[in-house]
Amino acid sequence: MTWTKYQLFLAGLMLTTGSLNTLSAKWADLFSAKGCHDVPEHNFSHPFVQAVGMFLGELSCLAVFYILLCHDRRNPEPRINPGESFNPLLFFPPAMCDMTATSIMYVALNMTSASSFQMLRGAVIIFTGLLSVAFLGRRLLPSQWLGIFITILGLVIVGLADFFSGHQGDTHKLSDIITGFFGFFVLSLLLIPMYFIPVGDFADNPRHVLEDALDAFCQIGHKPLILLALLGNTVSIAFFNFAGISVTKEISATTRMVLDSLRTLVIWVVSLALGWEQFHGLQVLGFLVLLLGTGLYNGLHRPVMARIPCCAGMLDTQEEQNSPEERERLLGDGKVQTGDES
């Protein structure tokens, strides 16, 4: 099938903005500047402030939607279907999960390289698969179980690459749209108590509290380039969400998974080119293993096996063991788990 110009645009937009999202967040982590009250220059280590910026980007998608909806309602024949009415608070629990995961994600980005961070996000497949079995009663195909185990192996390899490369995350000593609405406002409010919660050496800010938002603003004032990096993160996540949903709708979920894998490759190549990290062979191996595990979990092997007579019979046998509802959920829902939702 030949792609249209619009489909090519969506694919390019998803790949570009998805890569910029991680790279801009890491770029902000690499800055150092003076803080408030002439505090000496120190690293910009404010993961929760960055998370607020990301949710602001997602919230902007909601604003754009309502603007388009209001404009459409003025037409004699509206074309946008607003959908059925529902209680927005239904999204509050998953929004809190997303907020927690995103905040921890930005903490992790400060502790590792951008490429390893992007690869390790593939762990979402493991938890999605296991939790769907435990809580939703779903039955995974043998190939999906194999994909989970291969993904675990890939994560171990990527972790070893970080360990052997001696990456210490910038002197650390150890240690979908409505969700953006709740995440932005709740996390913004949580910045207030975080300002008073001491965490010792876990935090790199001068006061050693969970998050020092005032210090972040002071550093931005002393070095405006930090604001550019934060705006890059906010704007890119807005366009990335739009492009990701559109790619799934206009092309296929499989294409979205492939583009997300290419996104990891782009982030790795750019990080190497900018000197943010050094080449390590284990990362290449880990990336390939993770790609194999993700492909198996999402059934990318099925079109290939369907062309082989002996393997096609195995696929038919697996499908017959599941009920029609289970086959639809496992294979026909058009959803692909990639770990790229934010």
Coordinates of C-alpha atoms in Angstrom, one line a residue:
M1 CA 0.0 0.0 0.0
T2 CA 1.3 3.4 -1.0
W3 CA 1.2 6.1 1.7
T4 CA -0.4 9.4 1.0
K5 CA 1.4 12.7 1.6
Y6 CA -0.6 13.2 4.8
Q7 CA 0.3 9.8 6.1
L8 CA 4.0 10.5 5.4
F9 CA 3.6 13.8 7.2
L10 CA 2.1 12.0 10.3
A11 CA 4.8 9.4 10.4
G12 CA 7.5 12.0 10.1
L13 CA 5.9 14.2 12.7
M14 CA 5.6 11.3 15.2
L15 CA 9.2 10.3 14.7
T16 CA 10.5 13.9 15.0
T17 CA 8.5 15.1 17.9
G18 CA 8.9 11.8 19.8
S19 CA 12.6 12.0 19.5
L20 CA 12.7 15.7 20.4
N21 CA 10.6 15.0 23.5
T22 CA 13.2 12.8 25.1
L23 CA 16.2 14.7 23.8
S24 CA 14.9 18.1 25.0
A25 CA 14.2 16.7 28.5
K26 CA 17.8 15.3 28.7
W27 CA 19.2 18.6 27.3
A28 CA 17.6 20.4 30.3
D29 CA 19.2 17.9 32.7
L30 CA 22.6 18.7 31.3
F31 CA 22.5 22.4 32.1
S32 CA 23.9 24.0 35.2
A33 CA 23.2 27.5 36.5
K34 CA 23.1 29.6 39.6
G35 CA 20.1 29.3 41.9
C36 CA 18.2 31.7 44.2
H37 CA 20.0 34.1 46.6
D38 CA 23.4 33.7 44.7
V39 CA 23.5 29.9 45.3
P40 CA 26.6 28.6 43.4
E41 CA 26.1 27.0 40.0
H42 CA 24.6 23.6 40.1
N43 CA 22.9 21.1 37.9
F44 CA 19.4 21.6 36.7
S45 CA 17.8 18.6 38.5
H46 CA 14.1 19.3 38.7
P47 CA 12.2 16.2 37.4
F48 CA 8.8 17.1 38.9
V49 CA 8.9 20.6 37.3
Q50 CA 9.7 18.9 34.0
A51 CA 6.7 16.5 34.5
V52 CA 4.4 19.5 35.1
G53 CA 5.6 20.9 31.7
M54 CA 4.8 17.6 30.0
F55 CA 1.3 17.5 31.4
L56 CA 0.9 21.1 30.3
G57 CA 1.6 19.9 26.7
E58 CA -1.0 17.2 27.0
L59 CA -3.5 19.7 28.5
S60 CA -3.0 21.9 25.4
C61 CA -4.4 19.1 23.3
L62 CA -7.6 19.3 25.2
A63 CA -7.8 23.1 24.7
V64 CA -7.3 22.7 21.0
F65 CA -10.0 20.0 20.8
Y66 CA -12.6 22.2 22.4
I67 CA -11.6 25.1 20.2
L68 CA -12.2 23.0 17.1
L69 CA -15.4 21.6 18.6
C70 CA -16.8 25.1 19.2
H71 CA -15.8 26.1 15.7
D72 CA -17.4 23.0 14.2
R73 CA -20.7 23.6 16.0
R74 CA -21.1 26.9 14.1
N75 CA -21.4 25.0 10.9
P76 CA -24.9 24.0 9.6
E77 CA -23.8 20.4 9.5
P78 CA -21.2 19.7 12.3
R79 CA -18.7 17.0 11.4
I80 CA -17.0 16.4 14.8
N81 CA -18.7 13.8 17.0
P82 CA -18.1 14.9 20.6
G83 CA -18.9 11.4 21.8
E84 CA -21.1 10.3 24.7
S85 CA -21.2 12.3 27.9
F86 CA -19.3 10.8 30.8
N87 CA -18.0 11.7 34.2
P88 CA -14.4 13.0 33.8
L89 CA -13.6 11.8 37.3
L90 CA -13.5 8.3 35.9
F91 CA -10.1 9.3 34.5
F92 CA -8.8 10.4 37.9
P93 CA -7.3 7.1 39.1
P94 CA -5.5 6.3 35.9
A95 CA -4.4 10.0 35.8
M96 CA -2.8 9.6 39.2
C97 CA -1.0 6.4 38.0
D98 CA 0.2 8.3 34.9
M99 CA 1.4 11.2 37.0
T100 CA 3.4 9.0 39.3
A101 CA 4.9 7.1 36.4
T102 CA 5.8 10.2 34.6
S103 CA 7.4 11.8 37.6
I104 CA 9.5 8.7 38.3
M105 CA 10.4 8.6 34.6
Y106 CA 11.9 12.1 34.7
V107 CA 13.8 11.1 37.8
A108 CA 15.2 8.1 36.0
L109 CA 16.1 10.2 32.9
N110 CA 18.4 12.3 35.2
M111 CA 20.1 9.1 36.3
T112 CA 20.8 7.4 32.9
S113 CA 21.4 8.2 29.3
A114 CA 18.7 9.3 26.9
S115 CA 19.0 6.2 24.8
S116 CA 18.9 3.7 27.7
F117 CA 16.0 5.6 29.2
Q118 CA 14.0 5.2 26.0
M119 CA 14.9 1.5 25.7
L120 CA 14.0 0.8 29.3
R121 CA 10.5 2.3 28.8
G122 CA 9.8 -0.9 26.9
A123 CA 9.2 -2.5 30.3
V124 CA 5.6 -1.4 30.0
I125 CA 4.9 -4.5 27.9
I126 CA 5.8 -6.8 30.8
F127 CA 3.5 -5.1 33.3
T128 CA 0.7 -4.6 30.8
G129 CA 0.7 -8.3 29.9
L130 CA 0.9 -9.6 33.5
L131 CA -1.7 -7.2 34.9
S132 CA -4.1 -7.9 32.0
V133 CA -3.9 -11.6 33.0
A134 CA -4.2 -11.0 36.7
F135 CA -7.0 -8.4 36.7
L136 CA -8.8 -8.6 33.3
G137 CA -8.7 -12.4 33.0
R138 CA -7.1 -12.3 29.6
R139 CA -5.2 -15.2 28.1
L140 CA -2.0 -14.4 26.4
L141 CA -0.8 -16.3 23.3
P142 CA 2.5 -18.3 23.6
S143 CA 4.2 -15.8 21.4
Q144 CA 3.2 -13.0 23.7
W145 CA 4.6 -14.8 26.7
L146 CA 7.8 -15.4 24.8
G147 CA 7.9 -11.7 23.9
I148 CA 7.6 -10.8 27.6
F149 CA 10.5 -13.0 28.5
I150 CA 12.6 -11.7 25.6
T151 CA 11.8 -8.1 26.7
I152 CA 13.0 -8.9 30.2
L153 CA 16.3 -10.2 28.7
G154 CA 16.6 -7.1 26.6
L155 CA 16.1 -4.8 29.7
V156 CA 18.8 -6.7 31.6
I157 CA 21.2 -6.2 28.7
V158 CA 20.5 -2.5 28.5
G159 CA 20.9 -2.2 32.3
L160 CA 24.3 -4.0 32.0
A161 CA 25.4 -1.6 29.3
D162 CA 24.6 1.4 31.7
F163 CA 26.5 -0.4 34.5
F164 CA 29.6 -1.1 32.5
S165 CA 29.7 2.3 30.9
G166 CA 29.8 3.8 34.4
H167 CA 27.0 6.3 33.7
Q168 CA 26.0 7.9 36.9
G169 CA 23.3 10.3 35.8
D170 CA 25.0 13.6 36.3
T171 CA 26.5 13.1 39.8
H172 CA 23.5 11.3 41.3
K173 CA 24.7 9.1 44.1
L174 CA 22.0 6.5 43.7
S175 CA 19.1 6.0 44.6
D176 CA -4.3 10.2 27.1
I177 CA -5.4 13.9 27.2
I178 CA -7.7 14.1 30.2
T179 CA -5.1 12.4 32.3
G180 CA -3.0 15.4 31.3
F181 CA -5.6 17.7 32.8
F182 CA -5.6 16.0 36.2
G183 CA -1.9 15.3 36.1
F184 CA -1.0 19.0 35.4
F185 CA -3.2 20.4 38.2
V186 CA -2.5 17.8 40.8
L187 CA 1.2 17.7 40.3
S188 CA 1.3 21.5 40.2
L189 CA -0.3 21.6 43.6
L190 CA 2.0 18.8 44.9
L191 CA 5.0 21.1 44.1
I192 CA 4.1 23.1 47.2
P193 CA 4.5 20.2 49.8
M194 CA 7.5 18.8 47.8
Y195 CA 9.2 22.1 48.6
F196 CA 9.3 21.2 52.3
I197 CA 10.0 17.5 52.1
P198 CA 13.7 16.7 52.8
V199 CA 15.1 13.7 51.0
G200 CA 18.8 14.1 51.7
D201 CA 21.4 13.3 49.0
F202 CA 18.7 11.8 46.8
A203 CA 18.0 15.3 45.5
D204 CA 20.6 17.4 43.7
N205 CA 19.0 20.8 44.5
P206 CA 20.7 23.0 47.1
R207 CA 18.1 22.5 49.8
H208 CA 18.0 18.7 49.3
V209 CA 14.2 18.6 49.2
L210 CA 12.0 16.5 47.0
E211 CA 11.5 19.4 44.5
D212 CA 12.6 23.0 44.7
A213 CA 10.5 24.7 42.1
L214 CA 11.7 28.2 43.1
D215 CA 15.3 27.1 42.5
A216 CA 14.2 25.8 39.1
F217 CA 12.8 29.3 38.2
C218 CA 15.9 31.0 39.4
Q219 CA 18.1 28.8 37.3
I220 CA 15.9 29.5 34.3
G221 CA 16.3 33.2 34.9
H222 CA 20.1 32.9 35.0
K223 CA 20.2 30.6 31.9
P224 CA 17.2 31.1 29.6
L225 CA 18.3 28.2 27.4
I226 CA 16.8 25.9 30.0
L227 CA 13.4 27.5 29.2
L228 CA 14.0 26.6 25.6
A229 CA 14.6 23.0 26.5
L230 CA 11.5 22.8 28.7
L231 CA 9.4 24.4 26.0
G232 CA 10.7 21.9 23.6
N233 CA 9.5 19.1 25.9
T234 CA 6.1 20.7 26.4
V235 CA 5.4 21.4 22.7
S236 CA 6.8 18.2 21.4
I237 CA 4.6 16.0 23.6
A238 CA 1.5 17.8 22.4
F239 CA 2.3 17.1 18.7
F240 CA 3.6 13.6 19.5
N241 CA 0.3 12.6 21.1
F242 CA -1.6 14.0 18.1
A243 CA 0.7 12.3 15.6
G244 CA 0.7 8.9 17.5
I245 CA -3.1 8.7 17.6
S246 CA -3.4 9.8 14.0
V247 CA -0.8 7.3 12.8
T248 CA -2.8 4.5 14.5
K249 CA -6.0 5.8 12.9
E250 CA -4.8 6.6 9.4
I251 CA -2.2 3.9 8.9
S252 CA -1.9 1.1 11.5
A253 CA -0.9 0.3 15.1
T254 CA 1.9 -1.8 13.7
T255 CA 3.3 1.2 12.0
R256 CA 3.2 3.1 15.2
M257 CA 5.3 0.4 16.9
V258 CA 7.9 0.5 14.1
L259 CA 8.1 4.3 14.3
D260 CA 8.6 4.1 18.1
S261 CA 11.4 1.7 17.6
L262 CA 13.0 4.1 15.1
R263 CA 12.5 6.8 17.6
T264 CA 14.7 5.0 20.1
L265 CA 17.3 4.6 17.3
V266 CA 17.2 8.3 16.5
I267 CA 17.6 9.3 20.1
W268 CA 20.6 7.0 20.4
V269 CA 22.3 8.2 17.3
V270 CA 21.8 11.9 18.2
S271 CA 23.0 11.4 21.7
L272 CA 26.2 9.8 20.3
A273 CA 26.7 12.6 17.8
L274 CA 26.3 15.3 20.5
G275 CA 28.7 13.5 22.8
W276 CA 26.1 13.0 25.5
E277 CA 27.1 9.3 25.8
Q278 CA 29.7 6.8 24.5
F279 CA 29.1 3.9 22.2
H280 CA 28.6 0.6 23.9
G281 CA 28.0 -2.7 22.0
L282 CA 25.7 -4.0 24.7
Q283 CA 23.3 -1.2 24.0
V284 CA 23.0 -2.4 20.3
L285 CA 22.4 -5.9 21.4
G286 CA 19.8 -4.8 24.1
F287 CA 18.0 -2.7 21.5
L288 CA 17.7 -5.6 19.1
V289 CA 16.5 -8.0 21.8
L290 CA 13.9 -5.5 23.0
L291 CA 12.8 -4.9 19.4
L292 CA 12.3 -8.7 19.0
G293 CA 10.4 -9.0 22.2
T294 CA 8.1 -6.1 21.4
G295 CA 7.5 -7.5 17.9
L296 CA 6.6 -10.9 19.2
Y297 CA 4.2 -9.5 21.9
N298 CA 2.4 -7.3 19.3
G299 CA 2.2 -10.1 16.8
L300 CA 4.4 -8.7 14.0
H301 CA 5.6 -12.3 13.3
R302 CA 2.1 -13.4 12.3
P303 CA 2.1 -12.1 8.7
V304 CA 5.5 -13.8 8.1
M305 CA 4.4 -17.1 9.6
A306 CA 1.1 -17.0 7.7
R307 CA 3.0 -17.3 4.5
I308 CA 4.7 -20.5 5.7
P309 CA 2.4 -23.5 5.3
C310 CA 3.6 -25.5 8.4
C311 CA 3.6 -22.3 10.6
A312 CA 0.2 -21.2 9.3
G313 CA -1.4 -24.3 10.8
M314 CA 0.1 -23.4 14.2
L315 CA -1.4 -19.9 14.1
D316 CA -4.9 -21.4 13.3
T317 CA -4.6 -23.8 16.2
Q318 CA -3.7 -21.0 18.6
E319 CA -6.7 -18.9 17.5
E320 CA -9.1 -21.8 17.9
Q321 CA -8.1 -22.2 21.5
N322 CA -9.4 -18.7 22.3
S323 CA -13.0 -17.5 22.3
P324 CA -14.1 -15.0 19.6
E325 CA -14.0 -12.2 22.2
E326 CA -10.5 -13.1 23.3
R327 CA -9.3 -13.3 19.7
E328 CA -10.7 -9.8 19.1
R329 CA -9.0 -8.4 22.2
L330 CA -5.6 -10.1 21.5
L331 CA -5.3 -9.6 17.8
G332 CA -8.0 -7.4 16.4
D333 CA -8.2 -4.3 18.6
G334 CA -5.5 -2.4 16.7
K335 CA -3.7 -1.5 19.9
V336 CA 0.1 -1.9 20.2
Q337 CA 2.0 -1.7 23.5
T338 CA 5.2 0.3 22.9
G339 CA 5.6 2.4 26.1
D340 CA 5.5 5.7 24.1
E341 CA 2.4 7.2 25.5
S342 CA 4.2 10.1 27.1

